[in-house]
Amino acid sequence: MIILKSERDMDAMRPACAIAGSVLSEVAAFIQPGVTTRQVDEFAASRIKHHDAKSAFLGYRKYPCHICISVNDQVVHGLAGPRQLNFGDIVSLDVGVSYNGFIGDTARTVAVGGCGILAQKLMDITEKSLYEGIAQAVPGKRVVDVSRAIQTFVEANGFSIVREFVGHGVGRTMHEEPQIPNFVDGKSSPTLRPGMTIAIEPMVNAGRPSVKILNDGWTVVTQDGSLSAHFEHTVLVTEGDPEILTCLERMPSKLKA
Ligand code: MF3
Ligand code: CO
Ligand code: CO
């Protein structure tokens, strides 16, 4: 069942998503060579708390960290630990917060100091593919139109789409129906309607699409060791243009700083 949000729900969900976007920007600015992923997670925890929000990840299926931090060939769900970030690494940061009874979910990949040209292109194409997908999130189109736009753009640029993990509806819980694949899977696909809130989140590999899970039970890595990037926004389908809820710019001034 797909839960359509009422105007009241939307007004509660907007600040939750704005906080997620804001925390993600703050954490991205904290990234520099020499910091450990544990320090990044602790910083994220402090910023989430500052906004009177809660991590939507900590404790979710026993997930042990406040945010997901995935370095280089790590695709998603990377765990914080003693690893130091090095100049030239790329790090995917995924922030989910709960506030007002709703979840905001957003991710981006950033370079640590700087990075090589392949890594930069991978991040650019993945981010652009997210916006290609978001542009399709209008009433009357179907989820598969979002999926196809992302897949077409990514593959035309020589990269590959991870199949095992997909976007999702989001609201009072983090993962609601429908699933939002980043590729055309041939299954029946729901029509998009105003009031749907969806997390669109392409995970893109520089090499082959296949992934595996490390022995920690969480960290997803590319099977071939190639780099991976991840961008995500929580988006509201409206009568008109899609409303990107997890933009930093949406932060209501009373919640700022
Ligand atoms: N935020 C992820 C997503 O975008 C889910 C993280 S699950 C966790 O759907 F357990 F790792 F927190
Ligand atoms: Co996420
Ligand atoms: Co998500």
CSV table of C-alpha atoms and ligand atoms in Angstrom, one decimal:
chain,number,residue,atom,x,y,z
A,1,MET,CA,0.0,0.0,0.0
A,2,ILE,CA,1.3,3.4,-1.0
A,3,ILE,CA,0.7,6.1,1.7
A,4,LEU,CA,-0.3,9.5,0.2
A,5,LYS,CA,0.7,12.3,2.5
A,6,SER,CA,-1.9,14.9,3.6
A,7,GLU,CA,-1.1,18.6,3.7
A,8,ARG,CA,-0.6,18.2,7.4
A,9,ASP,CA,1.8,15.3,6.9
A,10,MET,CA,3.7,17.3,4.3
A,11,ASP,CA,4.1,20.3,6.7
A,12,ALA,CA,5.5,17.9,9.3
A,13,MET,CA,7.8,16.1,6.9
A,14,ARG,CA,9.3,19.2,5.3
A,15,PRO,CA,11.4,20.2,8.4
A,16,ALA,CA,12.5,16.6,9.0
A,17,CYS,CA,13.8,16.5,5.5
A,18,ALA,CA,15.4,20.0,5.8
A,19,ILE,CA,17.3,18.9,8.9
A,20,ALA,CA,18.5,15.8,7.0
A,21,GLY,CA,19.8,18.0,4.2
A,22,SER,CA,21.4,20.4,6.5
A,23,VAL,CA,23.1,17.7,8.5
A,24,LEU,CA,24.4,16.1,5.3
A,25,SER,CA,25.9,19.5,4.2
A,26,GLU,CA,27.5,20.0,7.6
A,27,VAL,CA,29.0,16.5,7.6
A,28,ALA,CA,30.3,16.9,4.0
A,29,ALA,CA,32.1,20.1,5.1
A,30,PHE,CA,33.6,18.2,8.0
A,31,ILE,CA,35.3,15.7,5.7
A,32,GLN,CA,39.1,16.2,5.3
A,33,PRO,CA,42.2,14.1,5.1
A,34,GLY,CA,43.1,12.5,8.5
A,35,VAL,CA,39.7,12.3,10.1
A,36,THR,CA,38.5,8.9,11.0
A,37,THR,CA,35.1,7.6,10.0
A,38,ARG,CA,34.3,7.3,13.7
A,39,GLN,CA,34.9,11.0,14.1
A,40,VAL,CA,32.6,11.7,11.1
A,41,ASP,CA,29.9,9.6,12.7
A,42,GLU,CA,30.3,11.3,16.1
A,43,PHE,CA,30.2,14.8,14.4
A,44,ALA,CA,27.0,13.7,12.6
A,45,ALA,CA,25.4,12.5,15.8
A,46,SER,CA,26.2,15.9,17.4
A,47,ARG,CA,24.6,17.8,14.5
A,48,ILE,CA,21.5,15.6,14.5
A,49,LYS,CA,21.1,16.2,18.2
A,50,HIS,CA,21.6,19.9,17.8
A,51,HIS,CA,18.5,20.0,15.5
A,52,ASP,CA,16.5,18.0,18.1
A,53,ALA,CA,16.2,15.1,15.6
A,54,LYS,CA,17.2,11.5,15.9
A,55,SER,CA,19.1,9.2,13.6
A,56,ALA,CA,16.7,7.1,11.7
A,57,PHE,CA,19.5,4.5,11.1
A,58,LEU,CA,20.9,3.8,14.6
A,59,GLY,CA,19.2,0.6,15.8
A,60,TYR,CA,17.4,0.1,12.5
A,61,ARG,CA,17.8,-3.7,12.1
A,62,LYS,CA,20.6,-3.3,14.7
A,63,TYR,CA,22.5,-0.9,12.5
A,64,PRO,CA,25.3,0.4,14.9
A,65,CYS,CA,26.0,3.9,13.6
A,66,HIS,CA,24.3,7.3,13.2
A,67,ILE,CA,24.9,7.7,9.5
A,68,CYS,CA,26.3,5.5,6.7
A,69,ILE,CA,29.9,6.3,5.6
A,70,SER,CA,31.1,4.3,2.6
A,71,VAL,CA,34.6,4.9,1.2
A,72,ASN,CA,35.8,4.3,-2.4
A,73,ASP,CA,34.7,0.7,-3.4
A,74,GLN,CA,32.1,0.7,-0.6
A,75,VAL,CA,28.7,1.3,-2.1
A,76,VAL,CA,26.4,1.9,0.9
A,77,HIS,CA,25.9,1.0,4.6
A,78,GLY,CA,29.6,1.5,5.4
A,79,LEU,CA,30.3,1.4,9.2
A,80,ALA,CA,32.2,4.0,11.1
A,81,GLY,CA,35.5,2.9,12.7
A,82,PRO,CA,39.2,3.7,13.1
A,83,ARG,CA,39.8,4.1,9.3
A,84,GLN,CA,41.4,7.5,8.4
A,85,LEU,CA,40.2,9.2,5.3
A,86,ASN,CA,43.0,10.0,2.8
A,87,PHE,CA,43.4,12.7,0.2
A,88,GLY,CA,41.9,11.4,-3.0
A,89,ASP,CA,39.3,9.0,-1.4
A,90,ILE,CA,35.7,9.5,-2.2
A,91,VAL,CA,33.2,9.0,0.6
A,92,SER,CA,29.5,8.4,0.4
A,93,LEU,CA,27.5,9.9,3.3
A,94,ASP,CA,23.9,8.9,3.9
A,95,VAL,CA,21.9,10.7,6.5
A,96,GLY,CA,18.4,9.7,7.7
A,97,VAL,CA,16.8,11.6,10.5
A,98,SER,CA,13.5,11.4,12.4
A,99,TYR,CA,11.7,14.6,13.4
A,100,ASN,CA,8.1,15.5,13.9
A,101,GLY,CA,7.3,11.8,13.4
A,102,PHE,CA,8.6,11.8,9.9
A,103,ILE,CA,11.9,10.7,8.2
A,104,GLY,CA,14.1,12.6,5.8
A,105,ASP,CA,16.7,10.5,3.9
A,106,THR,CA,19.5,12.0,1.8
A,107,ALA,CA,22.9,11.1,0.6
A,108,ARG,CA,25.8,12.4,-1.4
A,109,THR,CA,29.4,11.4,-2.3
A,110,VAL,CA,32.2,13.8,-1.7
A,111,ALA,CA,36.0,13.8,-2.4
A,112,VAL,CA,38.4,13.9,0.5
A,113,GLY,CA,40.4,17.0,-0.3
A,114,GLY,CA,40.4,16.2,-4.0
A,115,CYS,CA,40.2,13.2,-6.3
A,116,GLY,CA,41.1,11.8,-9.6
A,117,ILE,CA,39.2,12.5,-12.8
A,118,LEU,CA,37.4,9.1,-12.9
A,119,ALA,CA,36.2,9.6,-9.4
A,120,GLN,CA,35.0,13.1,-10.2
A,121,LYS,CA,33.2,12.0,-13.3
A,122,LEU,CA,31.6,9.1,-11.4
A,123,MET,CA,30.3,11.5,-8.8
A,124,ASP,CA,29.1,14.1,-11.4
A,125,ILE,CA,27.2,11.4,-13.5
A,126,THR,CA,25.6,9.9,-10.4
A,127,GLU,CA,24.4,13.2,-9.1
A,128,LYS,CA,23.1,14.2,-12.5
A,129,SER,CA,21.3,10.9,-12.9
A,130,LEU,CA,19.5,11.6,-9.6
A,131,TYR,CA,18.1,14.9,-11.2
A,132,GLU,CA,17.2,13.0,-14.4
A,133,GLY,CA,15.2,10.7,-12.2
A,134,ILE,CA,13.6,13.5,-10.1
A,135,ALA,CA,12.5,15.3,-13.3
A,136,GLN,CA,10.3,12.3,-14.0
A,137,ALA,CA,8.6,12.4,-10.6
A,138,VAL,CA,5.4,14.0,-11.8
A,139,PRO,CA,1.8,12.8,-11.7
A,140,GLY,CA,0.7,10.5,-14.4
A,141,LYS,CA,4.2,9.1,-15.0
A,142,ARG,CA,5.1,5.8,-13.4
A,143,VAL,CA,8.0,4.8,-11.2
A,144,VAL,CA,9.5,3.0,-14.1
A,145,ASP,CA,9.9,6.4,-15.9
A,146,VAL,CA,12.1,7.5,-13.0
A,147,SER,CA,14.1,4.2,-13.1
A,148,ARG,CA,14.6,4.4,-16.9
A,149,ALA,CA,15.8,8.0,-16.8
A,150,ILE,CA,18.4,7.2,-14.3
A,151,GLN,CA,19.6,4.0,-16.0
A,152,THR,CA,19.7,5.5,-19.5
A,153,PHE,CA,21.8,8.4,-18.3
A,154,VAL,CA,24.2,6.4,-16.2
A,155,GLU,CA,24.8,3.7,-18.8
A,156,ALA,CA,25.2,6.2,-21.7
A,157,ASN,CA,28.1,7.6,-19.6
A,158,GLY,CA,29.8,4.2,-19.3
A,159,PHE,CA,29.0,3.4,-15.7
A,160,SER,CA,26.8,0.7,-14.1
A,161,ILE,CA,23.7,0.6,-11.9
A,162,VAL,CA,23.7,-1.4,-8.7
A,163,ARG,CA,20.6,-3.8,-8.8
A,164,GLU,CA,20.5,-5.2,-5.2
A,165,PHE,CA,19.5,-1.9,-3.5
A,166,VAL,CA,16.8,0.5,-4.6
A,167,GLY,CA,15.0,3.7,-3.6
A,168,HIS,CA,11.8,3.7,-1.7
A,169,GLY,CA,8.7,5.5,-0.4
A,170,VAL,CA,9.5,7.3,2.8
A,171,GLY,CA,7.3,8.9,5.5
A,172,ARG,CA,6.6,7.9,9.1
A,173,THR,CA,8.9,4.9,8.4
A,174,MET,CA,12.1,4.9,6.4
A,175,HIS,CA,11.1,2.3,3.9
A,176,GLU,CA,7.6,2.4,2.6
A,177,GLU,CA,6.1,1.2,-0.7
A,178,PRO,CA,6.8,1.6,-3.6
A,179,GLN,CA,10.3,0.5,-4.3
A,180,ILE,CA,12.1,2.9,-6.7
A,181,PRO,CA,14.6,0.9,-8.7
A,182,ASN,CA,17.4,2.7,-10.6
A,183,PHE,CA,16.9,0.4,-13.5
A,184,VAL,CA,14.0,-1.0,-15.5
A,185,ASP,CA,13.2,-4.4,-13.9
A,186,GLY,CA,10.2,-5.3,-16.1
A,187,LYS,CA,7.8,-5.6,-13.1
A,188,SER,CA,4.5,-3.7,-12.9
A,189,SER,CA,5.1,-0.1,-11.9
A,190,PRO,CA,2.8,2.2,-9.9
A,191,THR,CA,1.6,5.5,-11.3
A,192,LEU,CA,3.0,8.5,-9.5
A,193,ARG,CA,0.4,10.7,-7.6
A,194,PRO,CA,0.5,14.0,-5.7
A,195,GLY,CA,1.2,13.3,-2.1
A,196,MET,CA,3.7,10.5,-2.7
A,197,THR,CA,7.0,11.0,-0.9
A,198,ILE,CA,9.8,9.0,-2.4
A,199,ALA,CA,13.6,8.6,-1.8
A,200,ILE,CA,15.3,8.4,-5.2
A,201,GLU,CA,18.9,7.1,-4.8
A,202,PRO,CA,21.1,5.9,-7.6
A,203,MET,CA,24.1,3.8,-6.6
A,204,VAL,CA,26.5,3.8,-9.5
A,205,ASN,CA,29.7,1.8,-10.0
A,206,ALA,CA,32.7,2.7,-12.2
A,207,GLY,CA,33.1,-0.9,-13.1
A,208,ARG,CA,30.8,-3.9,-13.1
A,209,PRO,CA,27.3,-3.6,-11.3
A,210,SER,CA,27.8,-6.6,-9.0
A,211,VAL,CA,28.2,-6.1,-5.2
A,212,LYS,CA,28.9,-8.2,-2.2
A,213,ILE,CA,28.4,-7.7,1.6
A,214,LEU,CA,31.5,-7.8,3.9
A,215,ASN,CA,31.7,-10.0,7.0
A,216,ASP,CA,30.5,-7.1,9.2
A,217,GLY,CA,27.1,-7.9,7.8
A,218,TRP,CA,26.5,-4.4,6.6
A,219,THR,CA,29.2,-2.9,4.3
A,220,VAL,CA,28.2,-3.3,0.6
A,221,VAL,CA,31.3,-3.2,-1.7
A,222,THR,CA,31.7,-3.6,-5.5
A,223,GLN,CA,32.7,-7.1,-6.4
A,224,ASP,CA,35.4,-5.9,-8.8
A,225,GLY,CA,36.9,-3.3,-6.4
A,226,SER,CA,35.8,-0.4,-8.6
A,227,LEU,CA,34.7,3.0,-7.2
A,228,SER,CA,31.1,3.6,-6.3
A,229,ALA,CA,29.0,6.8,-5.8
A,230,HIS,CA,25.5,7.4,-4.2
A,231,PHE,CA,23.3,10.4,-4.3
A,232,GLU,CA,19.8,10.6,-2.7
A,233,HIS,CA,17.0,13.0,-2.2
A,234,THR,CA,13.6,12.7,-0.6
A,235,VAL,CA,11.1,14.1,-3.1
A,236,LEU,CA,7.4,15.1,-2.8
A,237,VAL,CA,5.3,14.5,-5.9
A,238,THR,CA,3.0,17.5,-6.4
A,239,GLU,CA,0.4,18.6,-9.0
A,240,GLY,CA,3.3,20.5,-10.6
A,241,ASP,CA,7.1,20.2,-10.4
A,242,PRO,CA,8.6,17.7,-7.9
A,243,GLU,CA,9.5,19.2,-4.6
A,244,ILE,CA,13.0,18.2,-3.4
A,245,LEU,CA,12.5,18.1,0.4
A,246,THR,CA,16.1,17.4,1.4
A,247,CYS,CA,17.7,20.5,0.1
A,248,LEU,CA,19.7,22.5,2.6
A,249,GLU,CA,18.2,25.7,1.1
A,250,ARG,CA,14.8,24.6,2.4
A,251,MET,CA,15.9,24.8,6.0
A,252,PRO,CA,13.3,27.1,7.7
A,253,SER,CA,15.1,30.0,9.2
A,254,LYS,CA,13.8,29.2,12.7
A,255,LEU,CA,15.6,25.9,12.6
A,256,LYS,CA,18.8,27.3,11.1
A,257,ALA,CA,22.4,27.2,12.4
B,1,MF3,N1,19.4,5.4,4.2
B,1,MF3,C1,19.5,4.1,3.6
B,1,MF3,C2,18.5,4.3,2.5
B,1,MF3,O1,18.8,5.2,1.8
B,1,MF3,C3,19.1,3.0,4.5
B,1,MF3,C4,20.1,2.8,5.6
B,1,MF3,S1,19.7,1.4,6.5
B,1,MF3,C5,20.8,1.4,7.7
B,1,MF3,O2,17.5,3.7,2.2
B,1,MF3,F1,20.4,0.4,8.5
B,1,MF3,F2,22.0,1.3,7.2
B,1,MF3,F3,20.7,2.5,8.4
B,2,CO,CO,19.6,7.1,2.6
B,3,CO,CO,16.9,5.8,1.2
